[in-house]
Coordinates of C-alpha atoms and ligand atoms in Angstrom, one line a residue:
X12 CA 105.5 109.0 113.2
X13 CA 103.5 106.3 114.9
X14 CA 100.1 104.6 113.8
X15 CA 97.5 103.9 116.4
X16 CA 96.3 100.5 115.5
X17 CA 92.9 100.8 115.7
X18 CA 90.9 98.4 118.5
X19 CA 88.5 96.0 117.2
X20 CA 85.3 97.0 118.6
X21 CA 84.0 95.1 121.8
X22 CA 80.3 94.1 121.0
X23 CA 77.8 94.1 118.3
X24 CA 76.5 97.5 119.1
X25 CA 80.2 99.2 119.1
X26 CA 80.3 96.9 115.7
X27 CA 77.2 99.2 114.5
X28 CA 78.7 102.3 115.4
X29 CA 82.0 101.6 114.2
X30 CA 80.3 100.1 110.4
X31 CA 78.5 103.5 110.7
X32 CA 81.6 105.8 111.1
X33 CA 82.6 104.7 107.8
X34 CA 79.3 104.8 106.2
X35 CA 77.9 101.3 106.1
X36 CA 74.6 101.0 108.2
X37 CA 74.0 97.3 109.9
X38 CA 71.7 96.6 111.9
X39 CA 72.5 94.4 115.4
X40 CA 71.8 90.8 113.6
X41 CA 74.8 91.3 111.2
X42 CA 77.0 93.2 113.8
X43 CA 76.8 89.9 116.0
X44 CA 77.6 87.9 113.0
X45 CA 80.9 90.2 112.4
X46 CA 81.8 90.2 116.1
X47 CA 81.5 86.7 116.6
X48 CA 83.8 85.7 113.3
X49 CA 86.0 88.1 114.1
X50 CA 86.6 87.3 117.8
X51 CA 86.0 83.5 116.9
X52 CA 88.7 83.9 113.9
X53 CA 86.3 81.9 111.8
X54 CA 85.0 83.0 107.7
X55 CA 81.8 84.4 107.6
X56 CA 79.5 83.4 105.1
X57 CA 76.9 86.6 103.9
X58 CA 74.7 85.1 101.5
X59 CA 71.5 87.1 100.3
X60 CA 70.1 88.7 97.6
X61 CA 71.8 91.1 95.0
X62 CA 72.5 94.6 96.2
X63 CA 71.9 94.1 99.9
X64 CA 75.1 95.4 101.1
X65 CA 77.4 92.0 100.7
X66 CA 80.4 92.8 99.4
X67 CA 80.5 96.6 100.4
X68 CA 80.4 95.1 103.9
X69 CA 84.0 93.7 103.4
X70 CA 85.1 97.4 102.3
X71 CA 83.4 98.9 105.4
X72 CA 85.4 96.6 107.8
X73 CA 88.3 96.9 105.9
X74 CA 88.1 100.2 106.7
X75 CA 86.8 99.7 110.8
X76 CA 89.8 97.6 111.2
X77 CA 92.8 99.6 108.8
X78 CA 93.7 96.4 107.0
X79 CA 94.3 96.5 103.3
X80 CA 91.3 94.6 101.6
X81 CA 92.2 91.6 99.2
X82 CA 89.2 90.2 97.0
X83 CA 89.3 87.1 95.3
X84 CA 86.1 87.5 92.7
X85 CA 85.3 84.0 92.2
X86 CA 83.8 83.2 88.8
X87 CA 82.7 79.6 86.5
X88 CA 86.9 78.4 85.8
X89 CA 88.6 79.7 88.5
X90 CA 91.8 78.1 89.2
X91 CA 94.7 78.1 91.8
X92 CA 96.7 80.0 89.5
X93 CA 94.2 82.9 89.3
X94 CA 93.5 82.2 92.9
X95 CA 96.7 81.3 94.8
X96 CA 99.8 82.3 92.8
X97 CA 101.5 81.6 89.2
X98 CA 104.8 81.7 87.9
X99 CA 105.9 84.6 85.3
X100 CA 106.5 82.6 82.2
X101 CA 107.8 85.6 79.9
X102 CA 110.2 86.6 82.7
X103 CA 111.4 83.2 83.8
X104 CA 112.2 82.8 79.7
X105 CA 114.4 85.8 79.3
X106 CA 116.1 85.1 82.3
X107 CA 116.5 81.3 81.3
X108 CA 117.7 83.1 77.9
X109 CA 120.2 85.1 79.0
X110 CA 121.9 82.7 82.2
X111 CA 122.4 79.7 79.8
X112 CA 125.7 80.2 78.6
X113 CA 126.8 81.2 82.1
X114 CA 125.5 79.1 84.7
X115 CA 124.5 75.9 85.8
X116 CA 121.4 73.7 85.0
X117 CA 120.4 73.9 88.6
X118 CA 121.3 77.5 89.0
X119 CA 119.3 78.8 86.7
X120 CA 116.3 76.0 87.9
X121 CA 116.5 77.8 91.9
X122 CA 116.6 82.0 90.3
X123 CA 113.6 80.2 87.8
X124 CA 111.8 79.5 90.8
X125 CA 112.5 82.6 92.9
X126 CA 110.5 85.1 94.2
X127 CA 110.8 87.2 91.4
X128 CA 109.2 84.9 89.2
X129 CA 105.9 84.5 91.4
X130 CA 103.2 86.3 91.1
X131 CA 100.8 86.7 94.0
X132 CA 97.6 86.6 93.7
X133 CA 94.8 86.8 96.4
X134 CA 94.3 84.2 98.2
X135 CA 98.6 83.9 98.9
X136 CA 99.1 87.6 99.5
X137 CA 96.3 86.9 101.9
X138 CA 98.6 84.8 103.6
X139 CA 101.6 86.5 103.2
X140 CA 100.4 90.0 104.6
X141 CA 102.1 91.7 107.3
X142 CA 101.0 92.2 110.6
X143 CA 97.9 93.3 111.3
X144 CA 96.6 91.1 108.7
X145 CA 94.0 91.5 105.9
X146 CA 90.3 91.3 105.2
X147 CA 89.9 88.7 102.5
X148 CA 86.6 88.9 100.5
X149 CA 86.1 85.8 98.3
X150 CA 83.1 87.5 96.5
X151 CA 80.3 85.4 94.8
X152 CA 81.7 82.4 96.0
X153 CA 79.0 80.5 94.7
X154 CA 80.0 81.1 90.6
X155 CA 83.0 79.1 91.1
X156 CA 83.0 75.4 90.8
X157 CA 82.9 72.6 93.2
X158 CA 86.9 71.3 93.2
X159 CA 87.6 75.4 94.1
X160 CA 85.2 75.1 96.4
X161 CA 87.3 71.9 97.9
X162 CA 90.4 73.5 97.3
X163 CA 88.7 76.6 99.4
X164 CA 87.8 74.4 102.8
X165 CA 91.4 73.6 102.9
X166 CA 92.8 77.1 102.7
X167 CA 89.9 78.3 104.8
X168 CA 90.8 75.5 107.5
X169 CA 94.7 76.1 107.6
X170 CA 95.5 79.2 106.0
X171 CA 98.6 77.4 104.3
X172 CA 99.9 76.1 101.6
X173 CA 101.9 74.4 100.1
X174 CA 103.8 75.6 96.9
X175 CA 105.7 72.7 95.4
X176 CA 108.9 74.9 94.3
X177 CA 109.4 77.2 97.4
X178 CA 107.6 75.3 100.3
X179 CA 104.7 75.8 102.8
X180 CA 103.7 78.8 103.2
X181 CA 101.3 79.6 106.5
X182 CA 99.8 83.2 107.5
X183 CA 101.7 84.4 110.7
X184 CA 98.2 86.8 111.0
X185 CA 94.9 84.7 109.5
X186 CA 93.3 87.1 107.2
X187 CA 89.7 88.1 108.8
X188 CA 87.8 86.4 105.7
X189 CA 84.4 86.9 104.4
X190 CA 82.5 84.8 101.7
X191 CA 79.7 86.0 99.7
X192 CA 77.1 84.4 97.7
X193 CA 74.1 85.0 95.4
X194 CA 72.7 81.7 96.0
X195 CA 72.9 80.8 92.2
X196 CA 73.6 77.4 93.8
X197 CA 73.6 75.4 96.8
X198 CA 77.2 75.5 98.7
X199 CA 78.9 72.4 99.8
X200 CA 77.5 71.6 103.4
X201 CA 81.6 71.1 104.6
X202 CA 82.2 75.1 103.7
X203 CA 78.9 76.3 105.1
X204 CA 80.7 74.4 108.7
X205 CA 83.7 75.7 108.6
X206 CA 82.1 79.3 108.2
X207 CA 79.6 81.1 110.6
X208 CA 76.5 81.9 108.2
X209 CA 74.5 85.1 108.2
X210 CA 71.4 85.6 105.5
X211 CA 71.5 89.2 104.6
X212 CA 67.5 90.2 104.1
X213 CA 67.2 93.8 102.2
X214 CA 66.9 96.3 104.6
X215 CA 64.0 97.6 106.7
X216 CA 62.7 100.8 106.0
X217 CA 64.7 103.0 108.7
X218 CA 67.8 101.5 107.8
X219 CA 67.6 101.9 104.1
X220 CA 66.2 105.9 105.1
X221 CA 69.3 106.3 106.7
X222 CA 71.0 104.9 103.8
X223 CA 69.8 107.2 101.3
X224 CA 70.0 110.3 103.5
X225 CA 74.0 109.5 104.2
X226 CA 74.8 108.9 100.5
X227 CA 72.1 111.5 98.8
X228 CA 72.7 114.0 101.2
X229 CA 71.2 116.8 99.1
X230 CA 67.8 115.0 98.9
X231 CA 64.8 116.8 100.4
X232 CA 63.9 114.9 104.1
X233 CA 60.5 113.8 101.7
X234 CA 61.8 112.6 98.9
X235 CA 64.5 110.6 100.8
X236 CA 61.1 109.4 102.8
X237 CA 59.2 108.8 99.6
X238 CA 61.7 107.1 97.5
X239 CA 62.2 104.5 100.7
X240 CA 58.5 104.1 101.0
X241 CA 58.1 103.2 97.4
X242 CA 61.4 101.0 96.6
X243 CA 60.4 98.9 100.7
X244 CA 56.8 98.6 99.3
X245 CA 58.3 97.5 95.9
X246 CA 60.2 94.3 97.6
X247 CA 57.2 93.2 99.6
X248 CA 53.6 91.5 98.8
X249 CA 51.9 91.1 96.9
X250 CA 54.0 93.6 94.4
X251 CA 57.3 91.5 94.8
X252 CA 55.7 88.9 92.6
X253 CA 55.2 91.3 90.2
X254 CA 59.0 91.5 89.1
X255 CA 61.8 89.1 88.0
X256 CA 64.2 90.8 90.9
X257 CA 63.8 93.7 93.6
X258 CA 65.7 96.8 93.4
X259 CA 69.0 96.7 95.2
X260 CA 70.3 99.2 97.9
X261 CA 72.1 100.7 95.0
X262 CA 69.2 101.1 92.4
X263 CA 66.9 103.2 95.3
X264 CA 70.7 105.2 96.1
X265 CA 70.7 106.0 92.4
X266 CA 67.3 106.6 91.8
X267 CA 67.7 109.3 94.5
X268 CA 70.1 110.7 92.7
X269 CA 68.6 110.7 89.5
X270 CA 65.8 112.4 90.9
X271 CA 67.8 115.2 92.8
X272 CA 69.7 115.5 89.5
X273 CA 65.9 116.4 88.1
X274 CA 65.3 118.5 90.7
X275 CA 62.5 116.8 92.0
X276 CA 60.6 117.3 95.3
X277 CA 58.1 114.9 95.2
X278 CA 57.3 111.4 93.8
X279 CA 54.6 111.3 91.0
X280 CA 53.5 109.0 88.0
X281 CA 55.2 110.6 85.6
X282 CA 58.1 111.0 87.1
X283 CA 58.1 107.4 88.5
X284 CA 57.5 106.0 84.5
X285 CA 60.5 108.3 83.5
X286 CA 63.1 107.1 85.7
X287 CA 61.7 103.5 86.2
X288 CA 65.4 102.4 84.6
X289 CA 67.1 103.5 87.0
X290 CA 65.3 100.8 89.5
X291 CA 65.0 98.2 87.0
X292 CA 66.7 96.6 84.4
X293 CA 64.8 94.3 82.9
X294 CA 62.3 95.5 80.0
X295 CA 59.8 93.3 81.5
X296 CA 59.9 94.5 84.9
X297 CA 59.6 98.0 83.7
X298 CA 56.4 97.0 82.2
X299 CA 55.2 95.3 84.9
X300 CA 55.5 98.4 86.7
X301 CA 53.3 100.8 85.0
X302 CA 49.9 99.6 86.3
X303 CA 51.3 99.8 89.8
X304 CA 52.3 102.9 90.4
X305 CA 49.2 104.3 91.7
X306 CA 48.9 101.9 94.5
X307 CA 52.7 102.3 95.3
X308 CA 52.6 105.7 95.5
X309 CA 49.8 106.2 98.4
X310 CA 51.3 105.4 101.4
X311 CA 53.4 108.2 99.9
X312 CA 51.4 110.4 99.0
X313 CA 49.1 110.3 102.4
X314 CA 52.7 111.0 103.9
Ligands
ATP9 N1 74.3 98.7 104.9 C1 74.7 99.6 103.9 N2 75.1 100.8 104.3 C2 75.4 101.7 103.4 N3 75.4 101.5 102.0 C3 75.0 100.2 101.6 C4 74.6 99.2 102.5 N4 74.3 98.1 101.9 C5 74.4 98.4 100.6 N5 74.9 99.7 100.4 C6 75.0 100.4 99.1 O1 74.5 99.5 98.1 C7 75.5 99.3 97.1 C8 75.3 97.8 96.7 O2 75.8 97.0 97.7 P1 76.8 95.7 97.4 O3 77.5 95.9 96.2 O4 77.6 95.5 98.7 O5 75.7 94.6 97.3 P2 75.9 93.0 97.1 O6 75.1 92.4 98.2 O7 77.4 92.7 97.1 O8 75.3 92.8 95.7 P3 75.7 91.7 94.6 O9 75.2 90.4 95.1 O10 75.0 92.2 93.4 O11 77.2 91.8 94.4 C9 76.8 99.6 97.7 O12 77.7 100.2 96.8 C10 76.5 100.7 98.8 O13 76.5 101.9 98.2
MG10 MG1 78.7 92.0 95.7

């Protein structure tokens, strides 16, 4: 049997269509960004606000291109061992167990430091993939600390390293790599050049539409309408103020759901107060929500 390798599409609009075979809707600002890192070979940087689509990018091109996916989730402590590779302690001490009668001291030191003792992990089966290559998400970027960070801009520059006991090890196929961040904090200005940048905003109202309809397909044409209109009037003034974070693209996927599941067919108070935890998670927020709903719910209502 032969697999078609799939083509990498040619321009930002084929980007869009591609994305949107699979389910993830861009629009033509973040299709340049993908076209240009991908046919420039260089990280791109999506940093942006919680729930606008960051890391399910990586899945969605993962998916355009056929190449397995390898995350690195990137957290406060992070080190090269959970990052690039560690040896298998337990199994290196049975082995070192049971060879000691029989072999050599420097034997047993070159099986101890075999590849059966490493394990992989992301950012070195990264490197190690075969051909085509990987998508490599290092997600949230931004919770790790700053010697990871220095340790990243070296990997990211290469794509080698060097492991003390086997050698260098450098990718025959650069993994296509994204970086994501929340913006908890400011990124070293040496990372932000080796990458190409793109600010993901939340969507605009079309976009996030079409979102809803492809993933609540069984949503009435208005309430996919109405649930947009409220959660895009939500994120913008003056009610944005109102609220310690805007809904995600997830929380106004869910809340459609939620109200399909009550088989609603319209938007009203009630039902707004009644789900409101579905769209926020803060008790505050929830609170700060009641007086508003009125006014939210016009531009729907006069739809
Ligand atoms: N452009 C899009 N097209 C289709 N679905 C989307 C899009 N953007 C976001 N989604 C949906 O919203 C959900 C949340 O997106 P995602 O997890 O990628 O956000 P994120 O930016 O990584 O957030 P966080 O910073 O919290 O990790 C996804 O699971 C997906 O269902
Ligand atoms: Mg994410």
């Amino acid at each position: 049997m032969t697999h078609s390798v799939p083509s990498v599409p040619a321009s930002a609009s084929q980007w869009v269509e591609a994305l949107q075979s699979v389910g993830y809707f861009a629009d033509l600002r973040l299709a340049t960004a993908l076209h240009l890192a991908v046919g420039l070979g260089r990280p791109l940087l999506l940093e942006g606000d919680p729930g606008v689509g960051k890391t399910e990018l990586a899945k969605a091109l993962s998916q355009v291109l056929s190449r397995t996916l390898v995350r690195l989730q990137c957290y406060d402590g992070l080190d090269h061992r959970d990052a690039l590779y560690e040896w298998n302690h337990a199994a290196q001490m049975l082995h070192l167990r049971l060879s000691e009668k029989q072999q050599s001291a420097q034997q047993i030191e070159r099986e101890l430091y075999s590849e059966s003792y490493l394990i992989e992990r992301p950012l070195l089966k990264a490197l190690r993939a075969q051909s085509p290559g990987v998508v490599l998400l290092i997600d949230e970027v931004d919770r790790a600390d700053e010697p990871f960070e220095a340790f990243l801009l070296e990997y990211l520059g290469e794509y080698q390293v060097s492991i003390p006991e086997l050698g260098t090890v450098k990718a025959a196929r650069p993994p296509i790599s994204l970086l994501t961040s929340n913006r908890t904090r400011d990124l070293n200005d040496a990372i932000k050049r080796r990458c190409l940048f793109h600010w993901m905003d939340f969507p605009d109202r079309d976009r996030e539409l079409a979102i809803v309809r492809s993933q609540v397909p069984n949503a009435s044409e208005s309430l996919a309408q109405q649930v947009t209109d409220f959660v895009t009037r939500l994120r913008s003034q003056p009610f944005t103020n109102a609220f310690s974070r805007s809904p995600g693209i997830a929380e106004s996927v869910d809340w459609a759901k939620a109200l399909v599941a009550l088989n609603a067919l319209h938007l009203d108070p009630e039902l707004v107060e009644s789900t409101a935890g579905v769209l926020f998670k803060q008790r505050d927020d929830i609170v700060a929500l009641q007086p508003l709903i009125d006014e939210l719910l016009t531009p729907a209502k006069a739809a």
